[in-house]
XYZ file of C-alpha atoms in Angstrom:
136
model
C -15.166 192.870 -11.876
C -14.490 193.263 -15.384
C -12.033 195.952 -17.156
C -11.189 197.038 -20.338
C -7.475 195.395 -20.697
C -6.984 198.593 -23.488
C -7.843 201.202 -21.182
C -4.784 202.395 -18.539
C -3.604 204.758 -17.093
C -1.359 206.200 -19.255
C -3.587 208.561 -21.634
C -3.463 207.588 -25.072
C -1.409 209.091 -27.982
C -4.214 210.807 -29.378
C -5.383 212.172 -25.815
C -2.101 213.922 -24.739
C -2.460 215.463 -28.598
C -6.075 216.776 -27.304
C -4.546 217.900 -24.051
C -1.759 219.828 -25.185
C -3.572 221.241 -28.270
C -6.043 222.472 -25.469
C -3.169 223.830 -23.173
C -1.203 225.436 -26.330
C -4.328 226.956 -28.172
C -5.341 228.103 -24.581
C -2.326 229.707 -23.951
C -2.588 231.726 -27.592
C -6.083 232.698 -27.409
C -5.609 234.486 -23.363
C -2.642 236.370 -25.220
C -3.993 237.971 -28.074
C -7.568 238.547 -25.822
C -6.165 240.266 -23.351
C -4.067 242.331 -26.244
C -7.412 242.943 -27.944
C -8.829 244.400 -24.161
C -6.338 246.437 -24.174
C -4.238 244.800 -21.378
C -0.970 245.545 -23.124
C -1.726 248.711 -24.647
C 1.453 250.682 -23.444
C 3.989 247.925 -24.941
C 2.566 247.952 -28.382
C 4.270 250.279 -31.308
C 7.794 249.777 -28.565
C 10.556 247.349 -28.794
C 8.683 245.739 -25.537
C 6.312 244.855 -28.014
C 8.108 241.912 -29.264
C 7.553 240.107 -25.985
C 4.143 239.975 -27.065
C 4.648 238.657 -30.157
C 7.099 235.892 -29.024
C 4.205 235.190 -26.617
C 1.663 234.308 -28.765
C 4.588 232.923 -31.214
C 5.730 230.043 -28.708
C 2.385 228.159 -28.279
C 2.376 228.128 -31.787
C 5.913 226.479 -32.079
C 4.193 223.956 -29.451
C 1.469 223.106 -31.013
C 4.005 221.389 -33.527
C 6.145 220.102 -30.903
C 2.195 218.762 -29.698
C 1.884 216.565 -33.124
C 5.687 215.539 -33.568
C 5.208 214.138 -30.520
C 1.775 212.669 -31.951
C 3.448 210.843 -34.331
C 6.407 209.855 -32.178
C 3.948 208.407 -29.843
C 1.439 206.901 -32.024
C 1.255 204.237 -34.427
C 2.746 203.845 -37.957
C -0.596 203.970 -39.959
C -1.483 207.673 -37.432
C 2.405 208.571 -38.079
C 1.983 208.889 -42.157
C -1.268 210.002 -42.409
C -0.900 212.992 -39.970
C 2.618 213.545 -41.639
C 0.840 213.903 -45.022
C -1.982 215.699 -43.622
C 0.965 218.184 -42.723
C 2.465 217.914 -45.841
C -0.198 218.667 -47.965
C -1.166 221.752 -45.462
C 1.678 223.168 -46.130
C 2.504 223.066 -48.926
C -1.212 224.424 -49.788
C -0.179 227.273 -47.132
C 2.854 227.895 -48.895
C 1.463 228.090 -51.966
C -1.385 230.381 -51.771
C 0.945 232.597 -49.165
C 3.636 232.786 -52.024
C 0.957 233.586 -54.611
C -0.735 235.750 -52.577
C 3.076 238.143 -51.543
C 3.875 238.432 -55.088
C 0.420 239.878 -55.768
C 0.785 242.349 -52.907
C 3.794 243.380 -55.073
C 2.442 243.328 -58.382
C -0.808 242.658 -58.733
C -1.829 245.490 -56.018
C -3.392 242.682 -53.992
C -4.610 243.987 -50.805
C -2.299 243.281 -47.626
C -2.960 240.138 -45.469
C -1.961 239.952 -42.375
C 1.368 237.202 -41.772
C -0.605 235.860 -38.564
C -3.198 234.232 -40.841
C -0.440 231.793 -41.925
C -0.644 230.486 -38.664
C -4.827 229.498 -38.934
C -4.732 229.080 -42.053
C -2.710 225.829 -42.276
C -4.939 224.267 -39.372
C -7.758 224.739 -41.909
C -6.210 223.632 -44.747
C -5.252 220.348 -42.308
C -8.805 219.582 -41.635
C -9.520 220.432 -44.853
C -7.591 217.372 -45.890
C -7.690 215.611 -43.328
C -10.784 213.028 -44.411
C -9.594 212.509 -47.583
C -6.274 210.684 -46.641
C -6.980 207.428 -45.601
C -4.247 205.552 -46.751
C -1.217 205.476 -45.342
C 0.487 204.124 -49.333
């Protein structure tokens, strides 16, 4: 029987990252969806509503952890590429959100909810990723 020497019963770092991402984003989407359809309406606007806010924030922290695990479990090339993309996406997100925040304060720009920072960060990460191809 022929076997692929690269295959093993242990999933690759990329596969583990995908599984973790699906898990954390599944929880993130589920909590938001349940809130949107009104399951937690009795909690909203009260101090106990912080439990929902924390329940949505924990998968965000989990996703950062998953990304750090991807970096730790990958070879040096992948580690550097992911780090560069993370830094570029962080820098762009911080710059834009800071400019917009001051625009709200100084130029009467419309308010943007802070929770949009998270999807914006990953959108920028996705946009810069194809252009970051070297580890130097």
